[in-house]
Tab-separated table of C-alpha atoms and ligand atoms in Angstrom:
chain	number	residue	atom	x	y	z
A	1	MET	CA	-9.383	-1.297	22.931
A	2	THR	CA	-12.555	-1.432	20.807
A	3	LEU	CA	-12.040	-0.887	17.120
A	4	VAL	CA	-14.647	0.712	14.870
A	5	LEU	CA	-12.720	-0.292	11.756
A	6	GLY	CA	-10.305	-3.118	11.052
A	7	CYS	CA	-8.076	-3.095	7.988
A	8	ILE	CA	-5.800	-5.663	6.399
A	9	ALA	CA	-3.292	-4.248	3.919
A	10	ASP	CA	-1.508	-6.416	1.361
A	11	ASP	CA	1.712	-4.402	1.633
A	12	TYR	CA	3.362	-2.029	4.083
A	13	THR	CA	3.353	1.128	1.990
A	14	GLY	CA	-0.295	0.535	1.142
A	15	ALA	CA	-0.965	0.202	4.858
A	16	SER	CA	0.672	3.523	5.677
A	17	ASP	CA	-1.228	5.115	2.783
A	18	LEU	CA	-4.507	3.902	4.294
A	19	ALA	CA	-3.438	4.800	7.850
A	20	ASN	CA	-2.691	8.311	6.551
A	21	THR	CA	-6.137	8.629	4.959
A	22	LEU	CA	-7.951	7.370	8.062
A	23	THR	CA	-5.930	9.685	10.303
A	24	LYS	CA	-6.684	12.685	8.090
A	25	ALA	CA	-10.390	11.811	8.237
A	26	GLY	CA	-10.274	11.904	12.060
A	27	LEU	CA	-9.812	8.241	13.063
A	28	ARG	CA	-7.068	7.522	15.602
A	29	THR	CA	-5.135	4.913	13.653
A	30	VAL	CA	-2.227	2.574	14.291
A	31	GLN	CA	-0.369	0.571	11.634
A	32	THR	CA	0.900	-2.788	12.837
A	33	ILE	CA	3.416	-4.981	11.069
A	34	GLY	CA	1.727	-8.345	10.822
A	35	VAL	CA	-0.775	-9.543	13.406
A	36	PRO	CA	0.337	-8.053	16.738
A	37	GLY	CA	1.801	-10.406	19.301
A	38	GLU	CA	0.505	-10.558	22.861
A	39	GLY	CA	3.210	-8.254	24.216
A	40	LEU	CA	2.543	-5.296	21.886
A	41	ASP	CA	1.165	-2.317	23.787
A	42	LEU	CA	-0.937	-0.247	21.363
A	43	PRO	CA	-2.166	3.276	22.099
A	44	ALA	CA	-5.953	3.962	22.236
A	45	THR	CA	-7.164	3.777	18.673
A	46	ASP	CA	-10.287	3.695	16.468
A	47	ALA	CA	-8.742	1.772	13.593
A	48	VAL	CA	-5.888	-0.670	13.183
A	49	VAL	CA	-4.296	-1.365	9.812
A	50	VAL	CA	-2.574	-4.749	9.950
A	51	SER	CA	0.188	-4.699	7.333
A	52	LEU	CA	0.826	-7.960	5.557
A	53	LYS	CA	3.331	-8.655	2.817
A	54	SER	CA	0.812	-10.689	0.884
A	55	ARG	CA	0.518	-9.018	-2.509
A	56	SER	CA	3.011	-11.191	-4.335
A	57	ILE	CA	2.954	-14.475	-2.413
A	58	PRO	CA	0.992	-17.637	-3.332
A	59	ALA	CA	-2.764	-17.081	-2.946
A	60	ALA	CA	-3.232	-19.806	-0.312
A	61	GLN	CA	-0.690	-18.109	1.949
A	62	ALA	CA	-2.256	-14.693	1.378
A	63	VAL	CA	-5.647	-16.129	2.349
A	64	ALA	CA	-4.303	-17.800	5.504
A	65	ARG	CA	-2.519	-14.641	6.709
A	66	SER	CA	-5.499	-12.416	5.919
A	67	ARG	CA	-7.839	-14.746	7.832
A	68	GLU	CA	-5.558	-14.614	10.846
A	69	ALA	CA	-5.530	-10.805	10.706
A	70	GLU	CA	-9.315	-10.731	10.344
A	71	SER	CA	-9.798	-12.877	13.467
A	72	TRP	CA	-7.515	-10.575	15.452
A	73	LEU	CA	-9.418	-7.478	14.296
A	74	ARG	CA	-12.863	-8.987	14.903
A	75	ALA	CA	-11.801	-10.117	18.387
A	76	ARG	CA	-11.114	-6.433	19.120
A	77	GLY	CA	-14.541	-5.301	18.048
A	78	ALA	CA	-14.117	-4.461	14.362
A	79	GLY	CA	-17.562	-4.783	12.782
A	80	HIS	CA	-16.247	-3.908	9.334
A	81	VAL	CA	-12.985	-5.252	7.956
A	82	MET	CA	-11.572	-3.612	4.834
A	83	PHE	CA	-8.974	-5.428	2.741
A	84	LYS	CA	-6.613	-2.712	1.445
A	85	VAL	CA	-5.286	-3.404	-2.034
A	86	CYS	CA	-3.323	-1.223	-4.404
A	87	SER	CA	-5.065	1.685	-6.121
A	88	THR	CA	-3.680	0.263	-9.359
A	89	PHE	CA	-5.105	-3.179	-8.475
A	90	ASP	CA	-1.627	-4.783	-8.516
A	91	SER	CA	-2.132	-8.542	-8.766
A	92	THR	CA	-1.724	-11.382	-11.205
A	93	ASP	CA	-4.384	-13.743	-12.561
A	94	ALA	CA	-3.185	-16.247	-9.937
A	95	GLY	CA	-4.348	-13.981	-7.096
A	96	ASN	CA	-4.511	-12.443	-4.564
A	97	ILE	CA	-7.309	-9.889	-4.463
A	98	GLY	CA	-10.000	-12.361	-5.544
A	99	PRO	CA	-9.061	-15.278	-3.267
A	100	VAL	CA	-8.654	-13.063	-0.177
A	101	THR	CA	-11.911	-11.198	-0.849
A	102	ASP	CA	-13.720	-14.536	-1.339
A	103	ALA	CA	-12.280	-15.899	1.907
A	104	LEU	CA	-13.063	-12.823	4.023
A	105	ARG	CA	-16.594	-12.646	2.614
A	106	GLU	CA	-17.258	-16.309	3.348
A	107	GLU	CA	-15.725	-16.096	6.821
A	108	ALA	CA	-17.977	-13.133	7.681
A	109	GLY	CA	-21.073	-14.699	6.112
A	110	ALA	CA	-21.482	-11.648	3.861
A	111	ARG	CA	-23.649	-11.849	0.745
A	112	ILE	CA	-21.361	-9.807	-1.488
A	113	ALA	CA	-18.237	-7.648	-1.156
A	114	LEU	CA	-17.937	-4.194	-2.671
A	115	VAL	CA	-14.554	-3.660	-4.325
A	116	THR	CA	-13.052	-0.395	-5.575
A	117	PRO	CA	-9.456	0.806	-5.959
A	118	ALA	CA	-10.579	4.376	-6.707
A	119	PHE	CA	-8.424	7.011	-4.998
A	120	PRO	CA	-9.183	10.286	-6.808
A	121	GLU	CA	-6.642	12.292	-4.783
A	122	THR	CA	-3.893	10.347	-6.558
A	123	GLY	CA	-5.651	10.200	-9.919
A	124	ARG	CA	-7.083	6.676	-9.639
A	125	THR	CA	-10.688	6.641	-10.826
A	126	VAL	CA	-13.043	3.868	-11.878
A	127	TYR	CA	-15.682	4.293	-14.570
A	128	GLN	CA	-17.788	1.461	-16.024
A	129	GLY	CA	-15.462	-0.858	-14.140
A	130	HIS	CA	-12.382	0.444	-15.976
A	131	LEU	CA	-9.528	1.785	-13.866
A	132	PHE	CA	-7.854	5.000	-14.962
A	133	VAL	CA	-4.451	6.191	-13.739
A	134	GLY	CA	-4.560	9.923	-14.330
A	135	ALA	CA	-5.781	10.453	-17.882
A	136	VAL	CA	-5.039	6.971	-19.233
A	137	PRO	CA	-6.524	3.519	-18.699
A	138	LEU	CA	-4.502	1.218	-16.408
A	139	HIS	CA	-3.159	-0.867	-19.305
A	140	GLU	CA	-1.639	2.230	-20.936
A	141	SER	CA	-0.164	3.551	-17.676
A	142	PRO	CA	3.367	2.831	-16.386
A	143	LEU	CA	1.809	-0.067	-14.449
A	144	LYS	CA	1.868	-2.100	-17.655
A	145	ASP	CA	5.609	-2.477	-16.964
A	146	HIS	CA	5.510	-3.243	-13.212
A	147	PRO	CA	8.388	-5.606	-12.349
A	148	LEU	CA	6.210	-8.083	-10.398
A	149	ASN	CA	2.648	-7.666	-11.672
A	150	PRO	CA	2.381	-5.936	-15.039
A	151	MET	CA	-1.208	-4.653	-15.374
A	152	ARG	CA	-2.377	-5.158	-18.965
A	153	ASP	CA	-6.188	-5.144	-18.550
A	154	SER	CA	-8.090	-2.067	-17.312
A	155	ASN	CA	-11.462	-3.810	-16.984
A	156	LEU	CA	-11.537	-4.710	-13.299
A	157	VAL	CA	-14.722	-6.743	-13.524
A	158	ARG	CA	-12.793	-8.991	-15.899
A	159	VAL	CA	-9.552	-8.876	-13.855
A	160	LEU	CA	-11.298	-9.753	-10.583
A	161	ALA	CA	-13.447	-12.452	-12.213
A	162	ARG	CA	-10.280	-14.240	-13.365
A	163	GLN	CA	-9.149	-14.405	-9.723
A	164	SER	CA	-12.480	-15.154	-8.012
A	165	ARG	CA	-14.560	-18.220	-7.291
A	166	ALA	CA	-17.870	-16.321	-7.407
A	167	GLY	CA	-18.996	-14.039	-10.237
A	168	VAL	CA	-18.232	-10.317	-10.282
A	169	GLY	CA	-20.726	-7.539	-11.033
A	170	LEU	CA	-20.622	-3.758	-11.414
A	171	VAL	CA	-22.092	-0.902	-9.381
A	172	ASP	CA	-21.940	1.780	-12.028
A	173	LEU	CA	-21.522	5.516	-11.551
A	174	ALA	CA	-25.171	6.235	-12.368
A	175	THR	CA	-26.165	4.065	-9.415
A	176	VAL	CA	-23.574	5.675	-7.144
A	177	ALA	CA	-24.927	9.096	-8.144
A	178	ARG	CA	-28.359	8.053	-6.821
A	179	GLY	CA	-26.945	7.548	-3.314
A	180	ALA	CA	-26.240	4.927	-0.671
A	181	GLN	CA	-29.650	3.300	-0.805
A	182	ALA	CA	-29.398	2.768	-4.574
A	183	VAL	CA	-25.937	1.229	-4.105
A	184	ARG	CA	-27.287	-1.137	-1.445
A	185	ALA	CA	-30.167	-2.135	-3.716
A	186	ARG	CA	-27.750	-2.839	-6.580
A	187	LEU	CA	-25.524	-4.947	-4.295
A	188	ASP	CA	-28.584	-6.926	-3.147
A	189	ALA	CA	-29.613	-7.516	-6.775
A	190	LEU	CA	-26.107	-8.677	-7.732
A	191	ALA	CA	-25.972	-10.987	-4.705
A	192	ARG	CA	-29.315	-12.516	-5.761
A	193	GLU	CA	-27.741	-13.194	-9.177
A	194	GLY	CA	-25.030	-15.130	-7.359
A	195	LYS	CA	-22.263	-12.544	-7.645
A	196	GLY	CA	-19.731	-12.612	-4.801
A	197	ALA	CA	-18.121	-9.257	-5.489
A	198	ALA	CA	-18.970	-6.002	-7.228
A	199	ILE	CA	-16.549	-3.465	-8.651
A	200	ALA	CA	-17.855	0.003	-7.790
A	201	ASP	CA	-17.282	3.048	-9.974
A	202	ALA	CA	-16.034	6.190	-8.224
A	203	VAL	CA	-14.602	9.316	-9.832
A	204	PHE	CA	-14.790	11.985	-7.120
A	205	ASP	CA	-14.479	11.899	-3.324
A	206	PRO	CA	-18.249	12.345	-2.801
A	207	ASP	CA	-18.736	9.053	-4.700
A	208	LEU	CA	-16.586	7.378	-2.045
A	209	ALA	CA	-18.648	8.944	0.737
A	210	VAL	CA	-21.729	7.321	-0.827
A	211	LEU	CA	-19.975	3.941	-1.043
A	212	GLY	CA	-18.748	4.221	2.566
A	213	GLU	CA	-22.262	4.931	3.806
A	214	ALA	CA	-23.688	2.106	1.692
A	215	ILE	CA	-21.383	-0.585	3.083
A	216	LEU	CA	-20.752	0.575	6.660
A	217	THR	CA	-23.063	-2.109	8.032
A	218	ASP	CA	-21.593	-4.799	5.764
A	219	PRO	CA	-18.861	-6.884	7.387
A	220	VAL	CA	-16.244	-6.713	4.600
A	221	SER	CA	-15.036	-4.670	1.661
A	222	THR	CA	-11.989	-4.450	-0.559
A	223	GLY	CA	-10.420	-1.272	-1.826
A	224	ALA	CA	-7.692	1.333	-1.769
A	225	SER	CA	-7.349	4.447	0.361
A	226	GLY	CA	-10.352	6.119	-1.265
A	227	LEU	CA	-12.698	3.490	0.128
A	228	GLY	CA	-11.017	4.001	3.512
A	229	LEU	CA	-11.877	7.690	3.203
A	230	GLY	CA	-15.523	6.867	2.460
A	231	LEU	CA	-15.749	4.463	5.411
A	232	ALA	CA	-14.053	6.920	7.795
A	233	GLN	CA	-16.401	9.713	6.745
A	234	ALA	CA	-19.406	7.436	7.217
A	235	LEU	CA	-18.189	6.444	10.698
A	236	VAL	CA	-17.809	10.080	11.724
A	237	ALA	CA	-21.160	11.047	10.160
A	238	SER	CA	-22.909	8.187	11.974
A	239	GLY	CA	-21.567	9.443	15.307
A	240	ARG	CA	-19.727	6.188	15.997
A	241	VAL	CA	-16.429	8.078	16.020
A	242	ARG	CA	-15.753	11.569	17.294
A	243	ALA	CA	-13.259	12.975	14.801
A	244	ALA	CA	-9.837	13.445	16.368
A	245	PRO	CA	-7.762	16.415	15.249
A	246	ALA	CA	-5.655	15.297	12.284
A	247	GLY	CA	-1.874	15.482	12.294
A	248	THR	CA	-1.200	14.137	15.785
A	249	ALA	CA	2.213	15.291	16.972
A	250	LEU	CA	4.803	12.546	16.969
A	251	GLY	CA	6.846	13.861	19.884
A	252	ASP	CA	10.450	14.982	20.084
A	253	PRO	CA	12.650	14.871	16.974
A	254	VAL	CA	14.810	11.764	16.823
A	255	GLY	CA	17.693	13.590	15.091
A	256	GLY	CA	20.854	11.860	13.934
A	257	PRO	CA	21.770	10.588	10.486
A	258	ALA	CA	19.167	10.054	7.763
A	259	ALA	CA	19.140	7.870	4.674
A	260	CYS	CA	16.920	6.972	1.722
A	261	LEU	CA	16.614	3.639	-0.087
A	262	ALA	CA	14.834	3.021	-3.390
A	263	GLY	CA	13.947	-0.409	-4.774
A	264	SER	CA	10.956	0.837	-6.729
A	265	CYS	CA	11.329	1.026	-10.506
A	266	SER	CA	8.088	2.955	-10.945
A	267	GLN	CA	8.139	6.007	-13.171
A	268	ALA	CA	7.546	8.386	-10.256
A	269	THR	CA	10.441	6.894	-8.267
A	270	LEU	CA	12.804	7.079	-11.267
A	271	GLY	CA	12.120	10.832	-11.481
A	272	GLN	CA	12.523	11.277	-7.722
A	273	VAL	CA	15.884	9.468	-7.680
A	274	ALA	CA	17.088	11.703	-10.521
A	275	ALA	CA	15.895	14.823	-8.674
A	276	ALA	CA	17.618	13.723	-5.445
A	277	GLU	CA	20.975	13.875	-7.213
A	278	ALA	CA	20.806	17.673	-6.973
A	279	VAL	CA	20.429	17.668	-3.182
A	280	MET	CA	22.212	14.615	-1.718
A	281	PRO	CA	24.819	11.998	-2.633
A	282	VAL	CA	23.157	9.199	-4.632
A	283	ARG	CA	24.608	5.711	-5.102
A	284	ARG	CA	23.119	3.732	-7.966
A	285	LEU	CA	23.504	0.027	-7.310
A	286	ASP	CA	24.558	-2.392	-10.030
A	287	PRO	CA	21.743	-5.006	-9.889
A	288	GLU	CA	23.832	-7.621	-11.689
A	289	ARG	CA	26.563	-7.310	-9.024
A	290	LEU	CA	23.898	-7.268	-6.267
A	291	LEU	CA	22.694	-10.658	-7.485
A	292	ALA	CA	26.223	-12.023	-7.812
A	293	GLY	CA	27.165	-11.719	-4.125
A	294	PRO	CA	27.384	-9.486	-1.057
A	295	GLN	CA	30.162	-7.219	-2.359
A	296	GLU	CA	27.981	-4.610	-4.089
A	297	ALA	CA	25.834	-4.101	-0.959
A	298	GLU	CA	28.890	-4.005	1.308
A	299	GLU	CA	30.522	-1.366	-0.857
A	300	ALA	CA	27.338	0.713	-0.893
A	301	LEU	CA	27.153	0.554	2.887
A	302	ALA	CA	30.769	1.620	3.244
A	303	TRP	CA	30.076	4.470	0.793
A	304	ALA	CA	27.089	5.576	2.907
A	305	ALA	CA	28.952	5.242	6.204
A	306	GLU	CA	31.534	7.758	4.983
A	307	ARG	CA	28.833	10.308	4.139
A	308	ILE	CA	25.903	10.073	6.593
A	309	GLY	CA	27.691	12.198	9.173
A	310	ALA	CA	27.485	15.110	6.737
A	311	GLY	CA	23.869	14.718	5.602
A	312	PRO	CA	21.363	12.291	4.076
A	313	VAL	CA	22.267	9.872	1.273
A	314	LEU	CA	20.219	7.829	-1.198
A	315	ILE	CA	20.992	4.296	-2.361
A	316	ALA	CA	18.881	3.038	-5.288
A	317	SER	CA	18.536	-0.093	-7.376
A	318	SER	CA	15.827	1.613	-9.470
A	319	GLN	CA	16.192	1.173	-13.219
A	320	SER	CA	14.214	1.721	-16.413
A	321	PRO	CA	11.610	-0.838	-17.559
A	322	GLU	CA	14.006	-2.018	-20.305
A	323	ALA	CA	16.811	-2.695	-17.811
A	324	VAL	CA	14.378	-4.438	-15.439
A	325	THR	CA	13.133	-6.692	-18.248
A	326	ALA	CA	16.688	-7.566	-19.264
A	327	LEU	CA	17.680	-8.462	-15.685
A	328	GLN	CA	14.536	-10.561	-15.235
A	329	ALA	CA	15.208	-12.405	-18.491
A	330	ARG	CA	18.609	-13.430	-17.131
A	331	HIS	CA	17.586	-14.289	-13.535
A	332	GLY	CA	13.809	-14.755	-13.409
A	333	ARG	CA	11.304	-12.165	-12.215
A	334	ASP	CA	10.766	-13.304	-8.648
A	335	ALA	CA	14.345	-14.357	-8.008
A	336	ALA	CA	15.691	-10.992	-9.174
A	337	GLY	CA	13.057	-9.047	-7.212
A	338	HIS	CA	13.526	-10.936	-3.963
A	339	ALA	CA	17.308	-10.848	-4.120
A	340	ILE	CA	17.303	-7.065	-4.631
A	341	GLU	CA	14.752	-6.595	-1.825
A	342	ALA	CA	16.960	-8.666	0.483
A	343	ALA	CA	20.067	-6.693	-0.479
A	344	LEU	CA	18.355	-3.348	0.199
A	345	ALA	CA	17.024	-4.671	3.515
A	346	GLY	CA	20.547	-5.703	4.470
A	347	ILE	CA	21.793	-2.212	3.609
A	348	ALA	CA	19.001	-0.727	5.763
A	349	ALA	CA	20.069	-2.883	8.719
A	350	GLY	CA	23.665	-1.784	8.202
A	351	LEU	CA	22.624	1.871	8.113
A	352	VAL	CA	20.629	1.535	11.338
A	353	ALA	CA	23.576	-0.209	12.970
A	354	ARG	CA	25.598	2.880	11.997
A	355	GLY	CA	23.168	5.229	13.744
A	356	VAL	CA	20.527	6.032	11.097
A	357	ARG	CA	17.167	6.660	12.793
A	358	ARG	CA	15.395	8.513	9.962
A	359	LEU	CA	14.790	6.302	6.964
A	360	VAL	CA	12.857	6.872	3.735
A	361	VAL	CA	12.106	3.785	1.632
A	362	ALA	CA	10.623	3.817	-1.873
A	363	GLY	CA	8.761	0.717	-3.035
A	364	GLY	CA	6.107	-1.488	-1.475
A	365	GLU	CA	7.882	-4.850	-1.563
A	366	THR	CA	11.141	-3.097	-0.763
A	367	SER	CA	9.610	-1.419	2.300
A	368	GLY	CA	8.235	-4.779	3.431
A	369	ALA	CA	11.661	-6.366	3.298
A	370	VAL	CA	13.279	-3.406	5.094
A	371	VAL	CA	10.713	-3.168	7.900
A	372	ASP	CA	10.802	-6.941	8.474
A	373	THR	CA	14.571	-7.001	8.621
A	374	LEU	CA	14.593	-4.118	11.090
A	375	GLY	CA	12.048	-6.030	13.227
A	376	LEU	CA	9.680	-3.055	13.588
A	377	THR	CA	6.240	-3.910	15.000
A	378	ALA	CA	3.913	-0.885	14.820
A	379	PHE	CA	3.742	2.762	13.821
A	380	ARG	CA	1.893	5.898	14.800
A	381	VAL	CA	0.958	8.195	11.928
A	382	GLY	CA	2.324	11.722	11.608
A	383	PRO	CA	2.081	14.489	9.034
A	384	GLU	CA	1.447	13.804	5.356
A	385	ILE	CA	4.471	14.168	3.073
A	386	ALA	CA	2.508	13.640	-0.159
A	387	PRO	CA	-0.907	12.130	-0.872
A	388	GLY	CA	-0.713	8.521	0.341
A	389	VAL	CA	2.578	8.897	2.238
A	390	PRO	CA	2.741	9.947	5.910
A	391	VAL	CA	5.651	10.248	8.305
A	392	LEU	CA	5.601	7.208	10.585
A	393	ALA	CA	6.971	6.928	14.104
A	394	THR	CA	7.751	3.565	15.675
A	395	VAL	CA	5.531	3.021	18.744
A	396	ALA	CA	8.716	2.974	20.814
A	397	GLY	CA	9.370	6.464	19.419
A	398	ASP	CA	12.982	5.758	18.478
A	399	MET	CA	12.710	5.971	14.672
A	400	ARG	CA	10.956	7.955	11.950
A	401	LEU	CA	10.191	6.321	8.630
A	402	ALA	CA	8.478	7.120	5.370
A	403	LEU	CA	7.365	4.146	3.280
A	404	LYS	CA	6.563	5.368	-0.216
A	405	SER	CA	4.454	3.490	-2.701
A	406	GLY	CA	6.348	3.446	-5.962
A	407	ASN	CA	3.978	5.694	-7.852
A	408	PHE	CA	3.352	8.285	-5.166
A	409	GLY	CA	4.989	11.600	-4.370
A	410	GLY	CA	6.207	14.619	-6.323
A	411	ARG	CA	9.627	14.965	-7.961
A	412	ASP	CA	11.252	16.283	-4.772
A	413	PHE	CA	9.798	13.535	-2.609
A	414	PHE	CA	13.019	12.482	-0.850
A	415	ALA	CA	13.865	16.036	0.229
A	416	ASP	CA	10.212	16.719	1.129
A	417	ALA	CA	10.130	13.616	3.337
A	418	LEU	CA	13.345	14.388	5.185
A	419	ALA	CA	12.195	17.951	5.833
A	420	LEU	CA	9.211	16.547	7.788
A	421	MET	CA	11.294	13.977	9.693
A	422	PRO	CA	13.455	15.978	12.131
B	1	ADP	N1	17.036	-2.868	-11.212
B	1	ADP	C1	16.078	-3.748	-10.962
B	1	ADP	N2	15.777	-4.737	-11.835
B	1	ADP	C2	14.774	-5.625	-11.578
B	1	ADP	N3	14.015	-5.594	-10.464
B	1	ADP	C3	14.288	-4.640	-9.561
B	1	ADP	C4	15.306	-3.668	-9.753
B	1	ADP	N4	15.338	-2.854	-8.688
B	1	ADP	C5	14.373	-3.285	-7.865
B	1	ADP	N5	13.731	-4.369	-8.380
B	1	ADP	C6	12.606	-5.116	-7.806
B	1	ADP	O1	11.394	-4.555	-8.314
B	1	ADP	C7	10.364	-4.709	-7.343
B	1	ADP	C8	9.759	-3.329	-7.097
B	1	ADP	O2	8.614	-3.490	-6.300
B	1	ADP	P1	8.264	-2.510	-5.125
B	1	ADP	O3	9.370	-2.392	-4.155
B	1	ADP	O4	6.930	-2.966	-4.603
B	1	ADP	O5	8.114	-1.105	-5.838
B	1	ADP	P2	6.756	-0.371	-6.301
B	1	ADP	O6	6.214	0.272	-5.068
B	1	ADP	O7	7.224	0.613	-7.319
B	1	ADP	O8	5.829	-1.409	-6.835
B	1	ADP	C9	11.027	-5.294	-6.095
B	1	ADP	O9	10.836	-6.678	-6.060
B	1	ADP	C10	12.502	-4.937	-6.317
B	1	ADP	O10	13.402	-5.780	-5.621
B	2	LIG	O1	-3.021	2.151	-3.141
B	2	LIG	C1	-1.910	2.473	-3.529
B	2	LIG	O2	-1.670	2.865	-4.683
B	2	LIG	C2	-0.740	2.307	-2.604
B	2	LIG	O3	-1.134	2.387	-1.275
B	2	LIG	C3	-0.094	0.995	-2.866
B	2	LIG	O4	-0.514	-0.004	-2.340
B	2	LIG	C4	0.959	1.018	-3.891
B	2	LIG	O5	1.731	-0.168	-3.933
B	2	LIG	P1	3.328	-0.097	-4.037
B	2	LIG	O6	3.652	0.847	-5.147
B	2	LIG	O7	3.812	-1.484	-4.313
B	2	LIG	O8	3.817	0.424	-2.734
């Protein structure tokens, strides 16, 4: 296996988002969970997205795991390694986008790393270094209330500088509009000034094609799915990859019971959970009871077991920002988050033990906990359910999953996903 592109994603839903984008652009892509072990037999592939659960862990650990993933990817021929971060730049001032970008750049001996979370297809655009989510700046978007990393500053040059050892510059839209050569010249100039990273503006997909072309021969970059799109297009345009037909068939339906789990408290997920109530039984967990002991999760599992024979069910811990804040004030942010993730992962294991083979999970950290608990190792990428969310098939072919980033998907996402997961 010789890779043309290596990717390291800081969460599992982000990884499937990127794998979806690369697949749609014609790259045969596999998503692995963690760095693959010796025994894992991967299909022929152009790109591998190694999924880490490194977004909300201490920076030193995120750096160590990302370095390990980078070595694995480089050993398989990846000339360019992209670090996939969230399109809403989810991180705290204590890390991890800056430290990982610094480490990958230094490891590769690169002069500077281009960084952009732009993903216009989902409304994430960057102008003058400021990130917009739809029509509003990041700090006015629902991300200001994220349970783990509230985003209160839209100026990414400033945000990244607070996390980075080297200085951070800007490749502005006017430069991007002048093409790949102008972007390269700007990166060279910033590197000469001693900058280690540069936030790049991008508003439309053609801007990302320019960025992809500009950095294809660089060893590292950091970005969201949009940058993956630009890199994939540049690889196809350069002739290094012959575009595969998108939407590779996943094989026979797996059938059997289906279930959905939501641990995301993002605005989009809250709407989707409400909409699901019209089409399937929905169990809303009591987070306070979840934290108190195993009883709440056990009761939810028993509730699901009675119903999954008749059709899909949804179990959700999702609550409003006010309720999340109140719970965190009583238990601490990380303790509450991790305990709820663990409870949902335990419910997922119980559902699988009861025959569920089609599973939809909403929430990045939540998906990480679920996939780890189920011990899944790698996925092939199937049809797109919504921008940024594909159907996944385990490489063994025995399960179908959808791992939804909190903010992605339309109101009917859960029903839409199940319809594409026979
Ligand atoms: N009711 C709740 N109160 C507080 N935190 C919650 C609640 N429900 C879920 N959480 C936690 O909120 C976090 C949501 O993060 P994540 O799963 O990544 O979703 P998203 O994709 O929306 O960011 C997780 O740590 C989850 O356990
Ligand atoms: O880039 C994105 O927006 C997503 O791929 C992503 O990473 C979102 O994070 P979660 O909402 O935590 O899944």
